[in-house]
Short mmCIF file of C-alpha atoms in Angstrom, two decimals:
data_model
loop_
_atom_site.label_atom_id
_atom_site.label_comp_id
_atom_site.label_asym_id
_atom_site.label_seq_id
_atom_site.Cartn_x
_atom_site.Cartn_y
_atom_site.Cartn_z
CA LEU E 1 -72.79 22.42 67.35
CA LEU E 2 -70.77 24.17 64.62
CA PHE E 3 -73.63 26.00 62.91
CA GLU E 4 -76.53 27.67 64.68
CA ASN E 5 -80.13 27.51 63.44
CA ILE E 6 -79.47 24.54 61.14
CA GLU E 7 -82.44 22.20 60.83
CA GLY E 8 -81.49 18.64 59.93
CA ARG E 9 -83.24 16.21 57.60
CA LEU E 10 -83.06 12.45 57.25
CA GLY E 11 -81.92 11.08 53.91
CA LEU E 12 -84.59 9.41 51.78
CA PHE E 13 -82.33 6.55 50.63
CA HIS E 14 -81.09 5.54 54.08
CA TYR E 15 -84.55 6.01 55.61
CA ILE E 16 -86.03 3.47 53.21
CA GLN E 17 -82.97 1.22 53.43
CA ARG E 18 -83.45 0.89 57.19
CA MET E 19 -86.63 -1.06 56.44
CA THR E 20 -85.68 -2.80 53.18
CA ARG E 21 -82.49 -4.32 54.57
CA THR E 22 -84.64 -6.33 57.01
CA LEU E 23 -86.51 -8.04 54.14
CA ARG E 24 -85.65 -11.38 52.56
CA LYS E 25 -84.44 -10.55 49.06
CA LYS E 26 -85.27 -13.96 47.62
CA HIS E 27 -88.92 -13.80 48.70
CA VAL E 28 -91.39 -13.88 45.82
CA ASP E 29 -92.96 -10.58 46.94
CA TYR E 30 -89.69 -8.71 47.53
CA PHE E 31 -89.76 -6.38 44.51
CA ASP E 32 -93.49 -5.73 44.92
CA ALA E 33 -92.85 -4.77 48.54
CA ILE E 34 -90.02 -2.40 47.59
CA ALA E 35 -92.20 -0.62 45.03
CA SER E 36 -95.08 -0.35 47.51
CA LEU E 37 -92.83 1.03 50.24
CA LEU E 38 -91.47 3.70 47.91
CA GLU E 39 -95.04 4.75 47.09
CA ALA E 40 -95.80 4.99 50.80
CA VAL E 41 -92.86 7.31 51.48
CA CYS E 42 -92.92 9.49 48.36
CA ARG E 43 -94.92 9.97 45.20
CA TYR E 44 -94.05 10.88 41.64
CA HIS E 45 -94.67 14.40 40.36
CA SER E 46 -97.89 13.94 38.37
CA ASP E 47 -96.85 15.99 35.31
CA ASP E 48 -93.45 14.27 35.07
CA PHE E 49 -95.02 10.83 35.45
CA GLU E 50 -97.63 11.60 32.81
CA ALA E 51 -94.92 12.69 30.38
CA VAL E 52 -92.94 9.47 30.88
CA ILE E 53 -96.01 7.26 30.47
CA GLY E 54 -96.96 9.15 27.31
CA ALA E 55 -93.46 8.75 25.89
CA LEU E 56 -93.52 4.99 26.63
CA LYS E 57 -96.87 4.55 24.89
CA LYS E 58 -95.61 6.41 21.82
CA GLY E 59 -92.40 4.41 21.70
CA HIS E 60 -90.19 7.46 22.25
CA LEU E 61 -88.33 5.85 25.19
CA GLY E 62 -86.34 2.80 24.19
CA GLY E 63 -87.94 2.54 20.75
CA LYS E 64 -90.74 0.16 21.82
CA ILE E 65 -94.42 1.07 21.96
CA HIS E 66 -95.65 0.05 25.42
CA THR E 67 -99.20 -1.03 26.20
CA HIS E 68 -100.99 -0.52 29.53
CA ASP E 69 -100.06 -4.07 30.52
CA ASP E 70 -96.41 -3.54 29.54
CA ILE E 71 -96.17 -0.43 31.70
CA ALA E 72 -97.92 -2.10 34.64
CA GLU E 73 -95.49 -5.03 34.46
CA LEU E 74 -92.50 -2.70 34.11
CA ARG E 75 -93.51 -0.67 37.16
CA GLY E 76 -93.42 -3.84 39.23
CA THR E 77 -89.69 -4.21 38.60
CA ARG E 78 -86.59 -2.20 39.44
CA LEU E 79 -86.07 -1.43 35.74
CA PHE E 80 -88.66 1.35 35.79
CA ARG E 81 -86.75 3.22 38.48
CA GLN E 82 -83.37 2.50 36.92
CA ARG E 83 -84.38 3.71 33.46
CA TYR E 84 -86.90 6.47 34.03
CA ALA E 85 -86.49 7.85 37.57
CA LYS E 86 -84.19 10.56 36.19
CA TYR E 87 -87.16 12.01 34.29
CA ILE E 88 -89.50 12.12 37.29
CA ARG E 89 -89.25 14.22 40.42
CA LYS E 90 -90.08 12.54 43.74
CA ILE E 91 -92.24 14.39 46.27
CA ILE E 92 -91.87 13.26 49.87
CA ARG E 93 -95.25 12.73 51.50
CA PRO E 94 -96.38 14.62 54.64
CA ALA E 95 -95.43 12.86 57.87
CA ASP E 96 -98.93 11.74 58.96
CA THR E 97 -99.79 10.42 55.51
CA MET E 98 -96.46 8.62 55.28
CA THR E 99 -96.89 7.02 58.70
CA GLN E 100 -100.35 5.71 57.81
CA LEU E 101 -99.21 4.35 54.45
CA ILE E 102 -96.16 2.64 55.99
CA ASP E 103 -98.44 1.01 58.54
CA ASP E 104 -100.74 -0.16 55.73
CA TRP E 105 -97.68 -1.49 53.88
CA PHE E 106 -96.57 -3.47 56.93
CA VAL E 107 -100.01 -5.06 57.31
CA ARG E 108 -100.17 -5.89 53.62
CA PHE E 109 -96.98 -7.97 53.65
CA LYS E 110 -96.85 -9.37 57.20
CA VAL E 111 -97.98 -12.93 57.84
CA SER E 112 -98.20 -13.29 61.62
CA ASN E 113 -100.96 -11.60 63.57
CA SER E 114 -100.49 -9.91 66.93
CA GLU E 115 -103.32 -9.54 69.42
CA GLY E 116 -105.08 -6.21 69.00
CA SER E 117 -103.47 -5.45 65.61
CA ARG E 118 -104.84 -5.68 62.11
CA PRO E 119 -104.57 -9.15 60.56
CA GLY E 120 -101.69 -9.58 58.14
CA ARG E 121 -102.37 -10.13 54.44
CA GLY E 122 -98.91 -11.38 53.46
CA ARG E 123 -97.91 -14.89 52.45
CA LEU E 124 -95.11 -17.37 52.83
CA ASP E 125 -92.78 -17.82 49.90
CA PRO E 126 -94.08 -20.86 47.96
CA ARG E 127 -90.55 -22.20 47.51
CA THR E 128 -88.95 -21.65 50.90
CA GLN E 129 -92.01 -21.28 53.16
CA MET E 130 -90.35 -18.20 54.67
CA THR E 131 -91.94 -14.85 55.45
CA LEU E 132 -90.87 -11.67 53.67
CA PHE E 133 -90.21 -9.89 56.98
CA LYS E 134 -87.42 -10.85 59.35
CA SER E 135 -87.70 -10.57 63.12
CA GLU E 136 -86.20 -7.06 63.12
CA THR E 137 -88.57 -5.64 60.49
CA LYS E 138 -91.30 -4.60 62.91
CA ASN E 139 -88.90 -2.59 65.09
CA ALA E 140 -87.37 -0.91 62.02
CA VAL E 141 -90.83 0.05 60.76
CA GLU E 142 -91.87 1.48 64.14
CA GLU E 143 -88.69 3.56 64.37
CA CYS E 144 -89.18 4.90 60.85
CA LYS E 145 -92.78 5.84 61.63
CA LYS E 146 -91.54 7.88 64.61
CA LYS E 147 -88.97 9.68 62.46
CA ALA E 148 -91.18 10.36 59.43
CA VAL E 149 -91.53 13.98 60.55
CA HIS E 150 -87.80 14.53 59.91
CA LEU E 151 -87.90 13.47 56.26
CA ALA E 152 -89.73 16.39 54.63
CA ASP E 153 -87.93 18.56 52.08
CA PRO E 154 -86.86 22.00 53.38
CA LEU E 155 -87.73 23.74 50.08
CA PRO E 156 -90.62 23.64 47.58
CA ILE E 157 -90.34 20.84 45.02
CA GLN E 158 -89.43 23.35 42.27
CA GLU E 159 -86.29 24.23 44.21
CA MET E 160 -85.31 20.66 45.13
CA TYR E 161 -84.08 19.73 41.64
CA PHE E 162 -81.82 21.07 38.93
CA THR E 163 -83.44 20.72 35.51
CA VAL E 164 -81.35 19.49 32.58
CA PRO E 165 -83.02 20.32 29.22
CA PRO E 166 -83.43 17.42 26.78
CA ASN E 167 -81.18 16.94 23.78
CA PRO E 168 -82.81 18.69 20.79
CA ASN E 169 -82.46 15.44 18.81
CA SER E 170 -84.16 13.18 21.37
CA LYS E 171 -87.61 11.86 20.47
CA HIS E 172 -89.06 12.01 23.96
CA GLN E 173 -88.01 15.61 24.75
CA LEU E 174 -88.12 14.88 28.49
CA PRO E 175 -85.94 16.97 30.82
CA GLN E 176 -83.81 15.21 33.39
CA PHE E 177 -83.95 16.20 37.05
CA LEU E 178 -80.92 16.20 39.33
CA SER E 179 -81.80 16.13 43.00
CA ARG E 180 -80.47 18.87 45.25
CA ARG E 181 -80.94 16.69 48.30
CA VAL E 182 -77.54 16.40 49.95
CA GLU E 183 -77.84 12.64 50.34
CA SER E 184 -78.19 12.21 46.58
CA LYS E 185 -74.86 13.93 46.02
CA LEU E 186 -73.25 11.90 48.79
CA GLU E 187 -74.40 8.58 47.31
CA SER E 188 -73.34 9.72 43.85
CA PHE E 189 -69.86 10.48 45.21
CA HIS E 190 -69.70 7.03 46.81
CA ASP E 191 -70.48 5.48 43.43
CA ASN E 192 -67.65 7.43 41.81
CA LEU E 193 -65.30 6.59 44.67
CA SER E 194 -65.95 2.87 44.31
CA HIS E 195 -64.64 3.04 40.72
CA PHE E 196 -61.84 5.54 41.39
CA ALA E 197 -59.02 2.97 41.12
CA ASN E 198 -60.67 0.92 38.39
CA CYS E 199 -58.07 1.40 35.64
CA GLY E 200 -58.29 -2.03 34.08
CA MET E 201 -55.46 -3.37 36.23
CA ARG E 202 -55.14 -6.95 37.43
CA SER E 203 -56.48 -7.59 40.91
CA THR E 204 -52.94 -8.28 42.10
#
């Protein structure tokens, strides 16, 4: 209403969170499902990903030489994103591709089967005998599939990130990428705000 000819976009973080917050975090397949959902919504820039994998195999990131098995195991955890996402640009997939991959993701991890739909390939947690998905997961997934068209970046990938050159003394020589997506800056501000009054004082 305030600005004419402004085209809105959904935020990547909150878009994914709408689905992930309906999952049971203690389920044995939780982290695998999170990683698979991220791959359905966006993909890593191939050159950036290749550079990170090469640096891991040479031992230039963290000082340890990683094998293929080490990297495969690391990618199945949140540590890979926490440690190395800053070196890799994320490319949001086209809407139709994203919708199909999200649907495939839902079938992969669902347990119950509905008439006329593809049979689920998920499993119950061996410890709790609970499903990964809660009752509201299906509705959240359907809504996200409808809104996938509103997630695409407004600019080419080269213009969606600021590039920070590597320290001349670093072994890996990988640049860091700072997202220009507005949501990234908003979430970063929230992180700073949460620690704004943290001055080492007593809770009282």
